CSV table of C-alpha atoms in Angstrom, one decimal:
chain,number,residue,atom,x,y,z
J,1,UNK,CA,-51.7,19.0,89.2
J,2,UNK,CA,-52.5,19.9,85.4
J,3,UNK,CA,-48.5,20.4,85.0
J,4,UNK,CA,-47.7,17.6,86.6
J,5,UNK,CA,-49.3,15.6,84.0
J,6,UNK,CA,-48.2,17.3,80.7
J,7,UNK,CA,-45.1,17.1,82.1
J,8,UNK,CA,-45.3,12.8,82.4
J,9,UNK,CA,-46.4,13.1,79.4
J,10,UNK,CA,-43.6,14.5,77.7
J,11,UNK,CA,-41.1,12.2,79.2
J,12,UNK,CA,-43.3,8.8,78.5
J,13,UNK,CA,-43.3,11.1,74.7
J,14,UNK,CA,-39.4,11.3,75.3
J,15,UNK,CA,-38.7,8.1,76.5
J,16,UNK,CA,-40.2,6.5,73.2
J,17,UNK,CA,-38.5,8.6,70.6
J,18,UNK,CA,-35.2,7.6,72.5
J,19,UNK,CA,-36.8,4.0,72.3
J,20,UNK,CA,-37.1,3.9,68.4
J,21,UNK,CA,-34.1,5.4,68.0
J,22,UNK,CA,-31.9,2.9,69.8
J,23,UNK,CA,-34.2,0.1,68.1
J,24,UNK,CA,-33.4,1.6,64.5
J,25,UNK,CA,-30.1,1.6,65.6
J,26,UNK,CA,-29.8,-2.0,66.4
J,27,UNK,CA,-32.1,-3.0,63.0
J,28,UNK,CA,-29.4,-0.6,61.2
J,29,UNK,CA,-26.1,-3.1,62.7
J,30,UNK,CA,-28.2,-6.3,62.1
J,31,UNK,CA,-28.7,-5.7,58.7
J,32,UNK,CA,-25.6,-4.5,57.3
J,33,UNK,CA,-24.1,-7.6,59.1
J,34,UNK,CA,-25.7,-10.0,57.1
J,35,UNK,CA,-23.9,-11.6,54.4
J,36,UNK,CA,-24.6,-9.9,50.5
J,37,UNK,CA,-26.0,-12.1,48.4
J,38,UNK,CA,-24.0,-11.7,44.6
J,39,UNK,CA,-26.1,-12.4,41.3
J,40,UNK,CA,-23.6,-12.9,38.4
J,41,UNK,CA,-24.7,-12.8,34.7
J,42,UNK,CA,-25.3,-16.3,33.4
J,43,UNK,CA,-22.8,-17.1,30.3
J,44,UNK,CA,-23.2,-19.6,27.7
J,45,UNK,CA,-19.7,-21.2,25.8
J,46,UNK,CA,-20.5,-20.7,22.4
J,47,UNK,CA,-19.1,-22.2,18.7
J,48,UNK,CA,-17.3,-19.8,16.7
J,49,UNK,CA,-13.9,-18.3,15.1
J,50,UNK,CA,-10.9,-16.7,17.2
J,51,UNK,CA,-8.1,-15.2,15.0
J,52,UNK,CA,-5.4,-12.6,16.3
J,53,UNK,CA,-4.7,-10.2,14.1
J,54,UNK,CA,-2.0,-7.4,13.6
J,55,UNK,CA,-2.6,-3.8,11.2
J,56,UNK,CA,-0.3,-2.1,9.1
J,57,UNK,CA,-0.9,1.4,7.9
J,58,UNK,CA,0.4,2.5,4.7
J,59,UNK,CA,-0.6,3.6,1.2
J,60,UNK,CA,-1.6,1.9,-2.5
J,61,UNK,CA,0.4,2.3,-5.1
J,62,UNK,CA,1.1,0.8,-9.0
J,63,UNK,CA,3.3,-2.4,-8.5
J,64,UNK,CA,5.3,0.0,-11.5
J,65,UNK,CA,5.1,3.6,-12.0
J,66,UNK,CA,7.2,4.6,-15.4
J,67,UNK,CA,8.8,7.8,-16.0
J,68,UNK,CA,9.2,8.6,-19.4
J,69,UNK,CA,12.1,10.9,-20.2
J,70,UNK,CA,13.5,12.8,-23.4
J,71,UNK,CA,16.4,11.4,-25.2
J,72,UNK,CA,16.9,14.6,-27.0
J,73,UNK,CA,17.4,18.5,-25.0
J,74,UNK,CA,15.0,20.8,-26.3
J,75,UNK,CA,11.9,22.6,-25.4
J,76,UNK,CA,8.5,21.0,-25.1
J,77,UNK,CA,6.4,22.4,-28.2
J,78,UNK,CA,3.2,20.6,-27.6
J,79,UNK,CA,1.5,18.3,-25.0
J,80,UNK,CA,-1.1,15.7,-26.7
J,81,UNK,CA,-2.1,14.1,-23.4
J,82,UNK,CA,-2.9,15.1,-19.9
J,83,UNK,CA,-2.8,13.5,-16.5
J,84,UNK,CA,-5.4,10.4,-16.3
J,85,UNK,CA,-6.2,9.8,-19.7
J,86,UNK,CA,-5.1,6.2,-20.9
J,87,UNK,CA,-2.4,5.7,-23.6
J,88,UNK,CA,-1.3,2.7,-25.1
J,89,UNK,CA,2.4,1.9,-25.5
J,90,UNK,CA,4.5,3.7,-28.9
J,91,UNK,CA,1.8,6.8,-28.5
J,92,UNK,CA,2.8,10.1,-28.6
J,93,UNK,CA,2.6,12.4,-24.9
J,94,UNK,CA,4.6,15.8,-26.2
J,95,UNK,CA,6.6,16.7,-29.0
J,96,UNK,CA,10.0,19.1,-28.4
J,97,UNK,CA,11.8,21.4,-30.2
J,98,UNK,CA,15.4,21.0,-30.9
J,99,UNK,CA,17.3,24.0,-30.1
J,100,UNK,CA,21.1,23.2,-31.2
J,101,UNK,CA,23.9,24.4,-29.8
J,102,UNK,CA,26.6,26.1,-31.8
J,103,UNK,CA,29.4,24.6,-31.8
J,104,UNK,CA,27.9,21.0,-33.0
J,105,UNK,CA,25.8,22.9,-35.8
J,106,UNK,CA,29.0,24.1,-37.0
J,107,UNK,CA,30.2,20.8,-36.6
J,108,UNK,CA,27.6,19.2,-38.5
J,109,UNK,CA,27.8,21.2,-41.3
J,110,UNK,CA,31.7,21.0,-41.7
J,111,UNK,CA,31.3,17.3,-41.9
J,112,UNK,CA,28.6,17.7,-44.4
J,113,UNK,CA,30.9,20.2,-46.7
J,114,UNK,CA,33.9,17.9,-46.6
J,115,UNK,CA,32.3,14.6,-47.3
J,116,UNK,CA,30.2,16.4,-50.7
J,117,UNK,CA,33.8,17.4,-51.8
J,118,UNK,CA,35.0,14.3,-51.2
J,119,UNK,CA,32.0,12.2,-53.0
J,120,UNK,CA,32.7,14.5,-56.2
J,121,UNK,CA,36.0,14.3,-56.3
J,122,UNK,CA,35.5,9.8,-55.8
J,123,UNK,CA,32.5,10.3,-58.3
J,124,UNK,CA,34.2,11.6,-61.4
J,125,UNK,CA,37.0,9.3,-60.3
J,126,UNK,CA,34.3,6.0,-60.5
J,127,UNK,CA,33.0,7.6,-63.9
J,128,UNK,CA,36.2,7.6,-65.5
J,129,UNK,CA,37.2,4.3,-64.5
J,130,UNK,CA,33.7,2.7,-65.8
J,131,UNK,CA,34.6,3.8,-68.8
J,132,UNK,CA,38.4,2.7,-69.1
J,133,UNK,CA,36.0,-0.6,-67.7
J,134,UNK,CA,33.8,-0.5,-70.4
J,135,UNK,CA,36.5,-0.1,-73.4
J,136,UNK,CA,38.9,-3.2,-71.5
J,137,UNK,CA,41.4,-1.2,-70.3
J,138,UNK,CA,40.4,-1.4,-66.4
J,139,UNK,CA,40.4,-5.0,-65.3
J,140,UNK,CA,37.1,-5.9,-63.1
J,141,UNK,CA,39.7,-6.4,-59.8
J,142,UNK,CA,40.4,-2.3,-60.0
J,143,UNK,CA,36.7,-1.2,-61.2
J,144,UNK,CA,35.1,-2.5,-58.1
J,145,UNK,CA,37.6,-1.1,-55.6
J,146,UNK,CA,36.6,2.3,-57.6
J,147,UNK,CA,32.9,1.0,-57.1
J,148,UNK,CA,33.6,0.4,-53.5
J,149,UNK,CA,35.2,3.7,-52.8
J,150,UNK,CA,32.3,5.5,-54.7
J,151,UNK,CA,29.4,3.5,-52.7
J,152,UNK,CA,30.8,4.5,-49.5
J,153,UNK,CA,31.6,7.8,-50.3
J,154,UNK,CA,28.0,8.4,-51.3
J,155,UNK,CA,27.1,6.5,-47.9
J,156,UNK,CA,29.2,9.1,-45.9
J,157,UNK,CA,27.7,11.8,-47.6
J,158,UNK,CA,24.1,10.8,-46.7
J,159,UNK,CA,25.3,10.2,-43.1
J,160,UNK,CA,26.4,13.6,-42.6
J,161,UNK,CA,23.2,15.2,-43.7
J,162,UNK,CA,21.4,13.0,-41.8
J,163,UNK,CA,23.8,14.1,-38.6
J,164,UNK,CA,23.2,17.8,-39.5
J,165,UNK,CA,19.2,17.3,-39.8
J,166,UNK,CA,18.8,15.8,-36.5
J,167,UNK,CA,21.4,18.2,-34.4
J,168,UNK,CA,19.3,20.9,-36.2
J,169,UNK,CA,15.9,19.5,-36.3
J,170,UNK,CA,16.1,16.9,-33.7
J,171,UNK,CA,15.1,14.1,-36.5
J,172,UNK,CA,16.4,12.9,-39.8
J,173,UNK,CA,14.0,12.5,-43.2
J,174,UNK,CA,14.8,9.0,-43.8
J,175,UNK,CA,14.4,7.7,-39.6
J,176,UNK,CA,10.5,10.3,-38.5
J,177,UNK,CA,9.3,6.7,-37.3
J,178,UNK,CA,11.9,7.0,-34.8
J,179,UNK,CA,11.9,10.7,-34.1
J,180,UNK,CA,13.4,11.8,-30.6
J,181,UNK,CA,11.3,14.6,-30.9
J,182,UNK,CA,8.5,12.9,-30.3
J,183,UNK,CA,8.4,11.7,-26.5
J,184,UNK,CA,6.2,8.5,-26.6
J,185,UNK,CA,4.7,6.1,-24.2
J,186,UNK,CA,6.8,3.1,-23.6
J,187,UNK,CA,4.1,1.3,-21.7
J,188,UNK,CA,0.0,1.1,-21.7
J,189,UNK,CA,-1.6,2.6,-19.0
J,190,UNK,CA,-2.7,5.6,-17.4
J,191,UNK,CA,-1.2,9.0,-17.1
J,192,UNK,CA,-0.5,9.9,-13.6
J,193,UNK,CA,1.5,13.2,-13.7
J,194,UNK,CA,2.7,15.4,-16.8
J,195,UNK,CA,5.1,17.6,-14.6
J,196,UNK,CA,5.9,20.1,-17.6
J,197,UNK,CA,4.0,22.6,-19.7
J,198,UNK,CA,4.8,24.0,-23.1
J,199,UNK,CA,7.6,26.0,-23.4
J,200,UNK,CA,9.4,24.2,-20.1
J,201,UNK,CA,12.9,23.4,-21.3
J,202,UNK,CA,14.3,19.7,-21.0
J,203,UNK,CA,17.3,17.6,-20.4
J,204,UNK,CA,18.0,14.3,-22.3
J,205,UNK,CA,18.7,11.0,-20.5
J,206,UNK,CA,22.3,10.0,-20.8
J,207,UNK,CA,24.9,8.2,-17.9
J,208,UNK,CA,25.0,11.8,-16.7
J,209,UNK,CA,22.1,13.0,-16.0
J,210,UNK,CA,18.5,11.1,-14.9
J,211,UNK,CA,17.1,13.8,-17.6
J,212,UNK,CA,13.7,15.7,-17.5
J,213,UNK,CA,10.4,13.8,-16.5
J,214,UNK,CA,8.0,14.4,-19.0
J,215,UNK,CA,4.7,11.6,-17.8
J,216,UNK,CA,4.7,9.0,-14.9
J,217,UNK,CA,2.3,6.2,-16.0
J,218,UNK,CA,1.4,3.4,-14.4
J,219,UNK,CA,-1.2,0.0,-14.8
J,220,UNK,CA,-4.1,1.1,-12.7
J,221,UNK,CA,-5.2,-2.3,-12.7
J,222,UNK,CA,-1.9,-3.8,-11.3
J,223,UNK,CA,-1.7,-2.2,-7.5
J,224,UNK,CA,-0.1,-3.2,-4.5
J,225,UNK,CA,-0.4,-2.2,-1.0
J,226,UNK,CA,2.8,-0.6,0.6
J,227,UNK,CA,3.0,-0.3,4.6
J,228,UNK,CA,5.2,-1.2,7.4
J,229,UNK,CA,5.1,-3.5,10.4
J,230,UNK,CA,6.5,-3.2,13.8
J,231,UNK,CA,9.4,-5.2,14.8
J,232,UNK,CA,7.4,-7.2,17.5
J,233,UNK,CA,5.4,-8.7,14.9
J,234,UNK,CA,6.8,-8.7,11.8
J,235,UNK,CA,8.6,-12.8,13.2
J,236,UNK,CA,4.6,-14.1,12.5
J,237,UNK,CA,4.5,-12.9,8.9
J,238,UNK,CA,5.2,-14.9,5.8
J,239,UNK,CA,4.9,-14.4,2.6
J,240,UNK,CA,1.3,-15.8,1.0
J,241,UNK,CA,-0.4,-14.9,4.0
J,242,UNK,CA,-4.2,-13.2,3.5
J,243,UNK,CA,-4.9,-9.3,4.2
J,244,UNK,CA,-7.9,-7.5,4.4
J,245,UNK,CA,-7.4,-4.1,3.4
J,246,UNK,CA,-9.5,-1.3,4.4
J,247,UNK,CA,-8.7,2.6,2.0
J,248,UNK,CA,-10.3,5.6,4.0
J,249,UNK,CA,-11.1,7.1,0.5
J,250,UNK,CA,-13.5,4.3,-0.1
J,251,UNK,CA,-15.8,3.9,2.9
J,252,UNK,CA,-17.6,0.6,3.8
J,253,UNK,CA,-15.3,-1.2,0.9
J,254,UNK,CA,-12.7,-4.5,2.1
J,255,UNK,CA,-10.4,-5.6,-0.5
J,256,UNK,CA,-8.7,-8.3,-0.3
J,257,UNK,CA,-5.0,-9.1,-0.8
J,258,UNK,CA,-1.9,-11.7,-0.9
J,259,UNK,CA,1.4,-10.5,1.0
J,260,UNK,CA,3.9,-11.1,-1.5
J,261,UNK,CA,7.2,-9.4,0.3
J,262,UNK,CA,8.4,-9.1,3.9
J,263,UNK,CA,12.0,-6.6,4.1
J,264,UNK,CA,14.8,-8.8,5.3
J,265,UNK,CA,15.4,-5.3,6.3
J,266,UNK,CA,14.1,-3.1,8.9
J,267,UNK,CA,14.0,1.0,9.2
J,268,UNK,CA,13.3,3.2,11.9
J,269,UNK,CA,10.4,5.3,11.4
J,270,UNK,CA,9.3,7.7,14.4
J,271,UNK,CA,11.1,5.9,17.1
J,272,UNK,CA,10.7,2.1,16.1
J,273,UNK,CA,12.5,-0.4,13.9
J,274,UNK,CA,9.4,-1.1,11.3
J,275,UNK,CA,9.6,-3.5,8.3
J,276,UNK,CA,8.0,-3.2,4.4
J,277,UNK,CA,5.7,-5.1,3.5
J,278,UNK,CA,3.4,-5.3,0.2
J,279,UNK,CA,0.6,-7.2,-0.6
J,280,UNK,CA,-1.2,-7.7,-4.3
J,281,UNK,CA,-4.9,-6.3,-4.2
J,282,UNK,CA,-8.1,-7.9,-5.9
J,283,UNK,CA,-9.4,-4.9,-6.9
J,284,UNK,CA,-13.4,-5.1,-8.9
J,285,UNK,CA,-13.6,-4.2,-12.4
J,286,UNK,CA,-16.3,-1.7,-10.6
J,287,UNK,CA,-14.1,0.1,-8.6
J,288,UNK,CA,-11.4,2.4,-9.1
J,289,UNK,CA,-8.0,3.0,-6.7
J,290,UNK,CA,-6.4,6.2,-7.2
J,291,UNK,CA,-2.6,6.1,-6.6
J,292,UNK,CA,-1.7,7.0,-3.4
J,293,UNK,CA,-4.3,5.8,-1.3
J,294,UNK,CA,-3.9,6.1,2.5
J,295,UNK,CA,-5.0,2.3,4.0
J,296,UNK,CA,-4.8,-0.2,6.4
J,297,UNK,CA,-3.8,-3.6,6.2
J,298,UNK,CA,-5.3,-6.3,8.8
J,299,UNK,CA,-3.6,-9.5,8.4
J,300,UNK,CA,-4.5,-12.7,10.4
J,301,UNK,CA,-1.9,-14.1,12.1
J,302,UNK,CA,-3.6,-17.1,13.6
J,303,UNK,CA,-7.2,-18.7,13.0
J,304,UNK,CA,-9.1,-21.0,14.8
J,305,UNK,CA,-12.3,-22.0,13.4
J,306,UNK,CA,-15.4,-24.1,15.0
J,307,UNK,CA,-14.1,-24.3,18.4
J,308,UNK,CA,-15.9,-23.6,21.3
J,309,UNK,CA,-15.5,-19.7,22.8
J,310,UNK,CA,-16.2,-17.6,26.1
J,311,UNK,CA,-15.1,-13.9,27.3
J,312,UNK,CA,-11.7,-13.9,27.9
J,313,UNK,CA,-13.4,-11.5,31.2
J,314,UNK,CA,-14.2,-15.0,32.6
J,315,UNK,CA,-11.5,-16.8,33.2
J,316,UNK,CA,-9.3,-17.0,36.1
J,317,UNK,CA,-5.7,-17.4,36.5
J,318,UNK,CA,-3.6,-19.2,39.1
J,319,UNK,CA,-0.2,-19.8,37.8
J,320,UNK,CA,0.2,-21.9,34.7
J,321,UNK,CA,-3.8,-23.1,35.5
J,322,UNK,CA,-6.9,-21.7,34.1
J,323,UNK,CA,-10.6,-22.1,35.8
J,324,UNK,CA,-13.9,-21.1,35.2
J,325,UNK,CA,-16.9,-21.3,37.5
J,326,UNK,CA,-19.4,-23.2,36.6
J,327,UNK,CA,-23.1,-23.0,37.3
J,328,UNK,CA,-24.3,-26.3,39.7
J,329,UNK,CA,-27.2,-24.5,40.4
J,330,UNK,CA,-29.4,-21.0,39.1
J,331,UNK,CA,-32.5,-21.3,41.4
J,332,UNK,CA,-33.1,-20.3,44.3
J,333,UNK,CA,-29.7,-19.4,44.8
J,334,UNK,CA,-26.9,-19.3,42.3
J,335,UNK,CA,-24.2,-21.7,43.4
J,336,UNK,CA,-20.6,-22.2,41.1
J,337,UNK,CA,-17.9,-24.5,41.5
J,338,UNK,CA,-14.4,-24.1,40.2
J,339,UNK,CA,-13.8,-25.8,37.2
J,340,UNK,CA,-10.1,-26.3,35.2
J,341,UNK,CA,-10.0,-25.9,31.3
J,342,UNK,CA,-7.4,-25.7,28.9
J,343,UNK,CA,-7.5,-22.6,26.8
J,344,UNK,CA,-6.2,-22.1,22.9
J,345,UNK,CA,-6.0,-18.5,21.3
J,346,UNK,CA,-7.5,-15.3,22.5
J,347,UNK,CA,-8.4,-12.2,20.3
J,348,UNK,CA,-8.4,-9.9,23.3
J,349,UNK,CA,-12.0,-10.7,23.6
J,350,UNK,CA,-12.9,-13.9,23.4
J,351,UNK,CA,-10.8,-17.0,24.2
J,352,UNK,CA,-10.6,-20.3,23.0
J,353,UNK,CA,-11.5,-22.9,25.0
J,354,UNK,CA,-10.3,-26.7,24.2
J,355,UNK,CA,-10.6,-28.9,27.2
J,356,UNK,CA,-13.1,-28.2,29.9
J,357,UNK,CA,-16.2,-26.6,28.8
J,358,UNK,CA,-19.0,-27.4,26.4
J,359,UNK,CA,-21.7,-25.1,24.7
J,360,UNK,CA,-24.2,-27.0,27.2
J,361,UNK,CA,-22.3,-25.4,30.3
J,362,UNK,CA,-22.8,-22.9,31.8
J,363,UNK,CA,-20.3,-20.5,33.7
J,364,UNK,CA,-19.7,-17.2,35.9
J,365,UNK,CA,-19.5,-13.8,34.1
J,366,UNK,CA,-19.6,-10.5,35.8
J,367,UNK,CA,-22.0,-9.6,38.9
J,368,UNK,CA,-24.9,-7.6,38.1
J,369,UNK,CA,-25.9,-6.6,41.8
J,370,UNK,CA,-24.7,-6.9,44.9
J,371,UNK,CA,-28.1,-6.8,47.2
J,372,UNK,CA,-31.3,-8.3,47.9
């Protein structure tokens, strides 16, 4: 008898689990067949500025970087400046020694021998005929072609020895103002390289031969930025456009700058057809730009100013239309209604908005849950 109860027991005790169960079950379909109430964020059009805007990378240089070359072979006997000191223009960088050759030594000093004979032979000449002058016997017609001849013998003379001097010494005794021994500065500036030492021979400039550079100098405060633009962009870039230019050298510093050139002319660099640009920089009298600069250049292609702006995340698309949805009601439950605008330019971001939406609307953005 006392089984027969514990055993009812256990199936009433049975029967109930199995009871629950099926009723979670059933609780368990019900609810996930109700219909998901979405919240979306609440977003507010707002006034602002939408440009688009391209970069170029590339480097800043002097607008003109001089090389100052020798205009006599020698070898460099002293260096008086070094690289970034300043130097005004007609001062003197380096100073070379003349080392002749030969056969123009020999040259020079031939010429020099021949015209002293000749000016004493044409000397004693002229002093005889100034005195046939003086006692009548010359007449003034034959005493100044003996003049003549004398004066420009004397002048020859004088021109050799100056030719000998400066194939010997590299400079003549009546002309050191303009000594080619001295290598001067033919602008002001600063010193940017001196890429010889003492005792480095050089070459002069002629039409043969580009010659030895002895300084680069440029006007530090005269610099232009020099990059390139891809080919898919460069159609939207004019001259006298604005750039803001950003130099990884000088952290947290913009500069800013006028494009002044676009190449009619493009090159390929790794792969693309790019385009040169350069732009004049505004650089502070408290700041100083090394040459050489790695930088990048933004420049605005378009700007809209004052214009009304959402998330370009919350517009729809439907062909050549545009729609936002637009908040009839927040409380107790959020209810939109599709709305046409007309948008203007987007940064990527945010869009323009011109027709359609004020900054007292109110419109979809993205859902921040997706259950009660």
């Amino acid at each position: 008898m006392k089984n027969r109860i514990v055993k009812k027991i256990m199936r009433i005790i049975l029967l109930c689990i199995i009871g629950i169960a099926v009723a979670g079950t059933f609780f368990f379909l019900w609810k996930k067949a109700q219909p998901v109430e979405i919240v979306y964020e609440i977003i507010v059009p707002s006034t602002g500025t939408v440009e688009t805007k391209t970069v170029a990378t590339g480097k800043v240089e002097p607008r003109y970087e001089i090389l100052i070359k020798p205009q006599i072979s020698g070898i460099i006997s002293e260096l008086l400046k070094e690289a970034g000191q300043d130097v005004k223009s007609g001062e003197i960088i380096a100073k070379v020694k003349v080392i002749p050759e030969m056969v123009q030594l020999n040259s020079a000093e031939s010429r020099v021998n021949i015209a002293g004979i000749n000016f004493k032979q044409v000397e004693t000449s002229f002093k005889r005929d100034e005195q046939l002058y003086g006692q009548g016997i010359l007449t003034a017609e034959e005493y100044d072609v003996s003049k003549a001849n004398y004066l420009k013998s004397k002048e020859e003379c004088e021109n050799a020895q100056n030719a000998l001097e400066i194939v010997r010494d590299g400079i003549a005794r009546n002309s050191k103002a303009a000594s080619t021994t001295q290598i001067r500065s033919t602008i002001t500036g600063m010193i940017l390289d001196i890429p010889v030492e003492v005792g480095n021979s050089v070459i002069q400039s002629n039409n043969f031969n580009d010659g030895t550079t002895i300084a680069a100098i440029a006007n530090m405060n005269d610099m232009i930025f020099k990059g390139y633009v891809d080919e898919t962009e460069i159609g939207r870039i004019n001259e006298g456009m604005s750039i803001k230019l950003t130099i990884g050298a000088l952290e947290n510093l913009t500069f800013d700058a006028l494009l002044e050139y676009v190449s009619p002319k493009g090159e390929e660099r790794n792969g693309a057809i790019q385009f040169e640009i350069k732009a004049a920089i505004k650089i502070p009298e408290s700041v100083f730009i090394r040459a050489g600069y790695s930088a990048n250049a933004e420049i605005v292609l378009k700007r809209a100013d004052n214009v009304v702006t959402i998330p370009e995340s919350a517009v729809q698309f439907s062909g050549d239309s545009t729609f936002v949805q637009a908040l009839v009601q927040e409380k107790p439950k959020q209810i939109f209604e599709k709305r046409p605008i007309k948008i203007g330019l987007s940064d990527g971001i945010k869009i323009e908005v011109s027709e359609g939406l004020t900054v007292d609307d109110k419109i979809q953005g993205s859902a921040i849950n997706t259950e009660n």
